[in-house]
XYZ file of C-alpha atoms in Angstrom:
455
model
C 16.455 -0.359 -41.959
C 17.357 3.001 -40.080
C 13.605 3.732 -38.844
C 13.035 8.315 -37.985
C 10.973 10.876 -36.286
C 7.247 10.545 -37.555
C 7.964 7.592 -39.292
C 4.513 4.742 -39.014
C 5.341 1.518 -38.360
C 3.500 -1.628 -37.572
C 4.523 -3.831 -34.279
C 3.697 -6.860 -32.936
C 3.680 -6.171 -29.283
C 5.477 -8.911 -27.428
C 6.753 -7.798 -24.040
C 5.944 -5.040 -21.696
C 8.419 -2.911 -20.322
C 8.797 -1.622 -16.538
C 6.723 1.145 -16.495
C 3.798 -0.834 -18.757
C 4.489 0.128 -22.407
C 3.796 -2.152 -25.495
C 7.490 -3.444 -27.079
C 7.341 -4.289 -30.298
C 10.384 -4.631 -32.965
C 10.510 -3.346 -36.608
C 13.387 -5.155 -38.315
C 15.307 -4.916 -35.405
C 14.294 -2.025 -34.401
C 13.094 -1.726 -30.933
C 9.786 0.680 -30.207
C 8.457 1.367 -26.662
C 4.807 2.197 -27.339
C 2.372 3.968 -24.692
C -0.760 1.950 -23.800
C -0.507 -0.875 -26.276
C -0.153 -4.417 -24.738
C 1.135 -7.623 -24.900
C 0.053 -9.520 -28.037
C -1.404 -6.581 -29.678
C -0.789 -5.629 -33.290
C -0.548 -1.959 -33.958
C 0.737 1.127 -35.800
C 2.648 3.106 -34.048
C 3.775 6.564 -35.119
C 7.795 7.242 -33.977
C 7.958 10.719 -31.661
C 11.565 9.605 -30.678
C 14.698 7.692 -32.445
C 17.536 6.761 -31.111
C 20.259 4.408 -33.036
C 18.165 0.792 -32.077
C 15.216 1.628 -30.010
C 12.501 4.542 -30.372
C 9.300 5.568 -28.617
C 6.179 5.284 -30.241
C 2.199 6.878 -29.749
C -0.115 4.403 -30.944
C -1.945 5.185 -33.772
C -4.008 2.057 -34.451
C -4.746 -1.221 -32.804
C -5.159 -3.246 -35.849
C -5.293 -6.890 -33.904
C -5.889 -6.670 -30.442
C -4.433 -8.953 -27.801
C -6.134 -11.987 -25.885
C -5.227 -9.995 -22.684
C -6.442 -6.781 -23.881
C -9.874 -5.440 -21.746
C -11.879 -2.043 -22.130
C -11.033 0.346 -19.278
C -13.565 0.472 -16.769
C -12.175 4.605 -16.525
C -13.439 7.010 -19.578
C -9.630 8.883 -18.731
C -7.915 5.654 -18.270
C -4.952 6.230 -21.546
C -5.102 10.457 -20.305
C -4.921 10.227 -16.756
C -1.111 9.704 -15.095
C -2.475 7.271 -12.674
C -3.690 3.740 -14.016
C -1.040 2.383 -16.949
C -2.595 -1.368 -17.097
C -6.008 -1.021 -16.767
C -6.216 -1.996 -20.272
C -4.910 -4.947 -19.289
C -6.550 -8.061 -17.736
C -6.030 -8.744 -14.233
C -4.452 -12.127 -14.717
C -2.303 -10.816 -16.393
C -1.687 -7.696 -14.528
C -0.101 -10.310 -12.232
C 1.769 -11.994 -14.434
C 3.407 -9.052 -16.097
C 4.278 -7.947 -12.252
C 6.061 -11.118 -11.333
C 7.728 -11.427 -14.615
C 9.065 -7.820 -13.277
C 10.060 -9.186 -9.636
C 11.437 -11.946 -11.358
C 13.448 -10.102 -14.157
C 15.099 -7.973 -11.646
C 16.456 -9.936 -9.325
C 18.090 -12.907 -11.765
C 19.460 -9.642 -13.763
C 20.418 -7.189 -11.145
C 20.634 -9.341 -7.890
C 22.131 -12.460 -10.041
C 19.624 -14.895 -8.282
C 19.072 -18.038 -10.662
C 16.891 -20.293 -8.342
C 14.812 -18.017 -7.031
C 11.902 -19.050 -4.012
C 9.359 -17.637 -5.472
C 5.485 -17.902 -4.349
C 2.759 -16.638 -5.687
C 1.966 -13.317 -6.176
C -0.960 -11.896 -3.895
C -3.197 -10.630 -5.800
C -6.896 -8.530 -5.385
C -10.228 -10.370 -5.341
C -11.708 -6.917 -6.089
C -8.940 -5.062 -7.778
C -10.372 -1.404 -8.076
C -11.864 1.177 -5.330
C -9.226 0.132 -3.026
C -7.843 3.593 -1.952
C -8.118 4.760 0.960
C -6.287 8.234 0.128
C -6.666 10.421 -2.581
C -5.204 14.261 -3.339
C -7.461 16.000 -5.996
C -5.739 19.595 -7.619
C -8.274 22.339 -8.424
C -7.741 24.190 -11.465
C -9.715 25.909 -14.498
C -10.083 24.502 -17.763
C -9.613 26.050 -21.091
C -13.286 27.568 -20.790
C -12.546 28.866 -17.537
C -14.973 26.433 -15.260
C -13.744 25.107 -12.083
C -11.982 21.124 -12.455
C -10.546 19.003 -10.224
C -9.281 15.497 -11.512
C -5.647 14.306 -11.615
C -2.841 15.502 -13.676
C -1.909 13.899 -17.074
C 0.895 11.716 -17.421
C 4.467 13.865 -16.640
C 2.569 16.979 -16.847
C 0.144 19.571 -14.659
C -2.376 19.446 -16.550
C -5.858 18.241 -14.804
C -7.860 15.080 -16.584
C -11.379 16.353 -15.018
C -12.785 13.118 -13.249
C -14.656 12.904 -9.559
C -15.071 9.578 -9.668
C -11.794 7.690 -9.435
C -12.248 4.132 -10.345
C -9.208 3.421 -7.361
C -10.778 5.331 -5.382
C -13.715 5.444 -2.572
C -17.181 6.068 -4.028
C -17.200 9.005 -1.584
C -15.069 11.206 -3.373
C -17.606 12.235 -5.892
C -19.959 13.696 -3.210
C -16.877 15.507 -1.539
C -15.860 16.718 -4.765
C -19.016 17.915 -6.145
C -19.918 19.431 -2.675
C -16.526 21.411 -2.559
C -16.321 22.593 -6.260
C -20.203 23.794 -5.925
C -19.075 26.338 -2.935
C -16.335 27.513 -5.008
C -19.050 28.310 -7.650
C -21.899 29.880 -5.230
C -18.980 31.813 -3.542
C -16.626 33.066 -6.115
C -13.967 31.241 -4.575
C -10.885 31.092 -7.094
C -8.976 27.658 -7.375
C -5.136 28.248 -6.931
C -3.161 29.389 -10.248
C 0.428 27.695 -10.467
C 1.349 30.271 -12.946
C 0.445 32.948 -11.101
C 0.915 31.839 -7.345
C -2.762 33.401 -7.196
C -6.015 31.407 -6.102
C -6.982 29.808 -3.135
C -7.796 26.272 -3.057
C -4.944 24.036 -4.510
C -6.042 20.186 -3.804
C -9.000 19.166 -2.083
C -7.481 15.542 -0.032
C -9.594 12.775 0.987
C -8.672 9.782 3.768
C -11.518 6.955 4.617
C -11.304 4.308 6.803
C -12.022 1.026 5.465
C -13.265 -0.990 8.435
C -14.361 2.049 10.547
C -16.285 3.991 8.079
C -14.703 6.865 8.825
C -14.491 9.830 6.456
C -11.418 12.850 6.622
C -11.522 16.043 4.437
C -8.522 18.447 3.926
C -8.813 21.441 2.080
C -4.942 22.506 1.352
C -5.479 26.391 0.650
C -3.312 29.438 -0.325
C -4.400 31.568 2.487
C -5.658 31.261 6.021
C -9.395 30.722 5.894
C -11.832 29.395 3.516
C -14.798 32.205 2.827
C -18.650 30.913 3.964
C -16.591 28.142 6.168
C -19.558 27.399 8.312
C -21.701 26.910 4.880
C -19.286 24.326 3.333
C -19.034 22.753 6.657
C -22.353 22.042 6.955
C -22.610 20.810 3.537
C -19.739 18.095 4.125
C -21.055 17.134 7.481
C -23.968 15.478 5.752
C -21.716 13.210 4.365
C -22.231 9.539 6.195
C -19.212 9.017 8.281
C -17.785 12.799 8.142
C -15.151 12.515 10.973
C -12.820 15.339 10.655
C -13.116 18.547 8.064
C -9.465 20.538 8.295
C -7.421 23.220 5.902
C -4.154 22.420 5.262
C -1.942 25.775 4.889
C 0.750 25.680 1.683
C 1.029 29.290 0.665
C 4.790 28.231 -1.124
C 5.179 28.466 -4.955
C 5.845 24.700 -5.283
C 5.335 20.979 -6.481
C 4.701 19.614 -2.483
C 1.337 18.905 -1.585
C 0.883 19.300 1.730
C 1.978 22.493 3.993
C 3.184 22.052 7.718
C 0.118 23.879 9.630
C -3.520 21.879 9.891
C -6.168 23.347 11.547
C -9.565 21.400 12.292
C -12.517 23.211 11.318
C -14.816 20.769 12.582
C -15.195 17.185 14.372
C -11.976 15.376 15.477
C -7.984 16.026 13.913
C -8.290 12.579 12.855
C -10.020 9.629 11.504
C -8.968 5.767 13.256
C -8.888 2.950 11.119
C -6.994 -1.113 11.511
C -4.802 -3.284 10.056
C -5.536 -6.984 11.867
C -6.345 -6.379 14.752
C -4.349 -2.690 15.369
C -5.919 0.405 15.546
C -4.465 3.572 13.898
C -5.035 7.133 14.561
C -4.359 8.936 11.106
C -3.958 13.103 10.605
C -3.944 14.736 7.162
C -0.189 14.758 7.686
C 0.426 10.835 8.742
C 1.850 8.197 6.311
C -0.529 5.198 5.949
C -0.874 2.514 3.739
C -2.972 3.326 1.118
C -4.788 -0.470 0.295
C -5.353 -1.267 3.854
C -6.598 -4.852 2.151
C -3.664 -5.810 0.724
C -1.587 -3.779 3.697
C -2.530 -6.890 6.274
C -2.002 -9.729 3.875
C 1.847 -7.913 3.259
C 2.293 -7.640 7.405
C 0.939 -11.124 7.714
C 3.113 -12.531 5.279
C 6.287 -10.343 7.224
C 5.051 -11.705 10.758
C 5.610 -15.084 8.961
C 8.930 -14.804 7.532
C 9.882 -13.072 11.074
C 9.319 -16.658 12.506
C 8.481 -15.140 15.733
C 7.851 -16.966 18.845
C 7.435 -14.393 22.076
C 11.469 -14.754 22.790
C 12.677 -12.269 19.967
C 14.352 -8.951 19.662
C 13.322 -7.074 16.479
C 14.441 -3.856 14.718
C 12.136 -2.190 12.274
C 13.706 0.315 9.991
C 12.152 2.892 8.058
C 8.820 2.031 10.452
C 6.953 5.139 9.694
C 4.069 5.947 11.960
C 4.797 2.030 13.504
C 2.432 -0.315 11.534
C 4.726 -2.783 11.153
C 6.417 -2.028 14.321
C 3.373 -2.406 15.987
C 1.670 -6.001 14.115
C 5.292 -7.348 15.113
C 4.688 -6.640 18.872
C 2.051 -8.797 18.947
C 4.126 -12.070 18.850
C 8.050 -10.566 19.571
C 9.688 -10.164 23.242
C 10.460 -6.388 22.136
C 10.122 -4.003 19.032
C 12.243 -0.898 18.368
C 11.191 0.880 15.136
C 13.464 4.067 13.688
C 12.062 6.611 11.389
C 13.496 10.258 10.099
C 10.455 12.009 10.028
C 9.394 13.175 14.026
C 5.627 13.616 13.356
C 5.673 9.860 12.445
C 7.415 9.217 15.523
C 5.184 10.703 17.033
C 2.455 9.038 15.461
C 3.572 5.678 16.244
C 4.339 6.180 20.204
C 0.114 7.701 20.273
C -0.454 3.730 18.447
C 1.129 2.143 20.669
C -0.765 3.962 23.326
C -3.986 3.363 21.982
C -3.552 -0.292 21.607
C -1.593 -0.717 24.897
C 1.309 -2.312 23.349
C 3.955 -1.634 25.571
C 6.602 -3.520 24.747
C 8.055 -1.387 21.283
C 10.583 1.375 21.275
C 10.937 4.556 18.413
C 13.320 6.267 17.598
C 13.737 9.742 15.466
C 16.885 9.738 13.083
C 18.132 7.902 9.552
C 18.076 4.610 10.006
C 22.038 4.085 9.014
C 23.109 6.635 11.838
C 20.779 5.010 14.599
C 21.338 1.375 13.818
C 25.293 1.414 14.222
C 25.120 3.970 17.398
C 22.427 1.978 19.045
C 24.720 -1.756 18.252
C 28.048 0.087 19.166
C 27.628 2.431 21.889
C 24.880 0.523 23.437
C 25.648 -2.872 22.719
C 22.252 -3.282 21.170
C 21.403 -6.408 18.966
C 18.926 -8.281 16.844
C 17.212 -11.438 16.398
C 15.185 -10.179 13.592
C 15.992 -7.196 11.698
C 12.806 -5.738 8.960
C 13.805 -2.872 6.685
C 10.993 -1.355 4.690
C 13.319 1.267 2.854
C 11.985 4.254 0.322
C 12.429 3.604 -3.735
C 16.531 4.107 -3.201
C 16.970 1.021 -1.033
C 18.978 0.725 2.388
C 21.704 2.743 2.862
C 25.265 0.999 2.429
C 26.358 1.646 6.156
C 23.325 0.363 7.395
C 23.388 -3.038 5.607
C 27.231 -2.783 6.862
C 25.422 -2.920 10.361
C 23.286 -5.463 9.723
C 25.869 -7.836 8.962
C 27.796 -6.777 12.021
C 24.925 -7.295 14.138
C 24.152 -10.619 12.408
C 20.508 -11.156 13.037
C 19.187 -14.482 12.466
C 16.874 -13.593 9.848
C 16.191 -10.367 7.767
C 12.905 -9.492 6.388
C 13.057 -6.954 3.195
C 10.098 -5.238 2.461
C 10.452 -3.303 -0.986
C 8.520 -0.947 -3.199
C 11.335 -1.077 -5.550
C 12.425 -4.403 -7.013
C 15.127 -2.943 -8.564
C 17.090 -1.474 -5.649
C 15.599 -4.723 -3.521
C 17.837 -6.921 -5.755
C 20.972 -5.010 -5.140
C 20.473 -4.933 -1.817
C 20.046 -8.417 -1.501
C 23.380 -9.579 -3.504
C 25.023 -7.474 -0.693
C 23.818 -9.360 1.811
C 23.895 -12.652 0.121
C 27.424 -12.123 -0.501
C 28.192 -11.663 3.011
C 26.792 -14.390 5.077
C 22.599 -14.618 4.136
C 20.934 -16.931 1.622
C 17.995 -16.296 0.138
C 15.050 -18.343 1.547
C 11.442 -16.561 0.427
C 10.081 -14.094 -2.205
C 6.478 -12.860 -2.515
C 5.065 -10.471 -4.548
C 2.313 -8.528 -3.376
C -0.024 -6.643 -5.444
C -0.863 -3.283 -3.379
C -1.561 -1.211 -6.543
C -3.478 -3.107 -9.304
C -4.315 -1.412 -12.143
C -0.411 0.421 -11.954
C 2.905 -1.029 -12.913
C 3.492 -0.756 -9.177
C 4.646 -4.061 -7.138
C 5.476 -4.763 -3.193
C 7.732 -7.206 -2.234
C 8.540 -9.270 0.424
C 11.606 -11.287 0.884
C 13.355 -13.690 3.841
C 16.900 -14.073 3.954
C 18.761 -16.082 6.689
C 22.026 -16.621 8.056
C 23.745 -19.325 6.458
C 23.901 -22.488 8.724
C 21.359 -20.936 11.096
């Protein structure tokens, strides 16, 4: 049956697809359908057809699955930032290594795979330690701040995140009532008019720590001092700064900070490292989950005090600088400077001397360090962005033939190519683990130990 536009049809839902949609079939007929899930039965009205699949909305859950929970979040099925909450947590996890799985046998070509078990949450919400708020009006013209909807900009008002830090709430009520007593307009996209465009929260889990960033349209914020105060009554306000972004577009953050009060930036650990983190730094955003993910990469490292060990892609050095603890020496490479920079003030603080960082891409510093200067590796980690390793830098790494090669992904997809590179050319594949940094999402971290064959 050729199924249309608008057509109603009813699905069993029996698999989930990447991003978390409900897949059901209708004589055939394959529909994707938003926030239904596994082993529901539903209608399902079609918004897209193509010749054998569509896209659904749901329209009705007329049985609902085994698995299926109520949303602890009123915005939960609105809100572009949760897509399983509906989901139990069990199976949360099982859907997520069903996904590590899937793409590695399919893409990577891996049939007996060394799996272990996923690492999951003991407390799977409030877990974020970050959290970027945009200010806007709503349809009656009142000041809301939220996140946006699903592939849109529009705001889903909420202030109380259930990801988040119970915190936010009092920032954000504290902030948005200034904006009311003072008249102070929230930013406009439309218009490029408006001051106050996101209103960015950091927290440090084990210090108690609390950051503020206020990324504005202008220079100053009017009645400063008043707002200040207000926020400073906040238990553990650390450091209150505006961020300046006066461009007309999608990034978040501008270049300039400037601290209007207490320190330029809040310290918090992973283990037993101590990190110094700006409005502008890159940190791990479950710092829970973060040390059970280094742990589990200072085991597959295997190291014993003798080793030499790259770290690509290190960021502001958090791997770079749990490895130092048990390697001979530690040289980390990142892109960005300010990280850079970040990670040689670490090392400082904890008086780990015995690491190295370099600024530039990974695939240009690798080969000139190996063949200029004769550098090499007993360990190599890459922790790459979504697109994976660059092809002349896993050229390198076979060149320079480290022992063993830890792969740290947040993209099992590109993770699986990567590996069939390297398995092809010398490495076997010894360990997988899935780690669960963001429940409640369809996101997944992965961890994965290949070795030199006869090593």
């Amino acid at each position: 049956m050729e199924y249309r536009k608008n057509d109603i049809v009813t699905l069993e839902i029996v698999d989930c697809g990447t991003d978390g949609e409900g897949i059901g079939k209708a004589d055939g007929f394959t529909v994707f359908v938003k926030d239904a899930v596994i082993g529901d039965t539903v209608t399902a009205k079609i918004m897209k057809a193509k010749k054998n699949y569509g896209y659904g909305r749901l329209i009705e859950i007329l049985k609902p699955s085994p698995y299926r929970v109520d949303p602890i979040c009123p915005s939960a099925r609105q809100c572009g930032g949760c897509q399983l909450q509906a989901v139990s947590y069990e199976e949360q996890k099982a859907f997520k290594e069903k996904k590590l799985r899937g793409h590695l046998e399919r893409i990577g070509g891996f049939k007996e795979l060394p799996m272990e078990p996923l690492i999951g949450m003991d407390e799977p919400y409030h877990y974020r330690n970050k959290a970027q708020f945009p200010v806007g009006r709503n349809k009656e013209g009142r000041i809301v701040t939220g996140f946006y909807a699903g592939r849109t900009h529009a705001i889903i008002e909420n202030r109380d995140c259930a990801l988040g830090i119970p915190q936010n709430k009092e920032v954000l009520d504290r902030v948005i009532a200034h904006m009311e007593k003072y008249n102070i307009a929230p930013y406009d996209e439309m218009t490029g008019k408006g001051l106050v465009r996101h209103i960015f929260v950091r927290y440090g889990f084990f210090t108690g720590e609390l950051m503020v960033c206020l990324i504005i349209n202008g220079q100053d914020l009017p009645h400063q001092k008043e707002m200040v105060e207000k926020l400073g009554e906040i238990p553990g306000m650390t450091s209150i700064s505006l961020n300046i972004n006066k461009k007309r577009n999608n990034v978040i953050l501008g270049d300039k900070v400037k601290t209007i009060w207490g320190k330029e930036y809040i310290t918090d650990k992973i283990g037993d490292i101590s990190y110094e983190i700006s409005p502008l730094s890159f940190f791990q955003v479950n710092p829970h989950q973060t040390w059970k993910l280094y742990s589990k990469a200072l085991e597959y490292a295997d190291l014993h005090g003798e080793e030499t060990v790259w770290d690509l892609y290190c960021g502001i050095g958090t791997i770079s600088l749990f490895l130092a603890q048990k390697a001979k020496f530690v040289r980390g490479v990142e892109i960005v400077s300010a990280a850079i920079e970040d990670a040689r003030r670490n090392a400082r603080l904890n008086k780990i001397d015995n690491v190295e960082f370099f600024v530039g891409k990974a695939e240009e510093v690798l080969p000139r360090e190996y063949e200029k200067n004769g550098v090499y590796a007993d360990v190599i980690v890459v922790d790459p962005p979504r697109k994976g390793c660059d092809e002349m830098l896993l050229k390198t790494i076979l060149k320079m033939q480290p022992k063993r090669v830890v792969y740290v992904s947040c993209d099992s997809a590109t993770l699986a190519r990567d590996l069939r590179f390297l398995c092809d050319n010398g490495y076997e594949l010894k360990k997988v683990c899935g780690v669960d940094q963001f429940p409640q999402t369809v996101h997944v971290e992965t961890i994965v130990l290949i070795q030199k064959k006869n090593s």
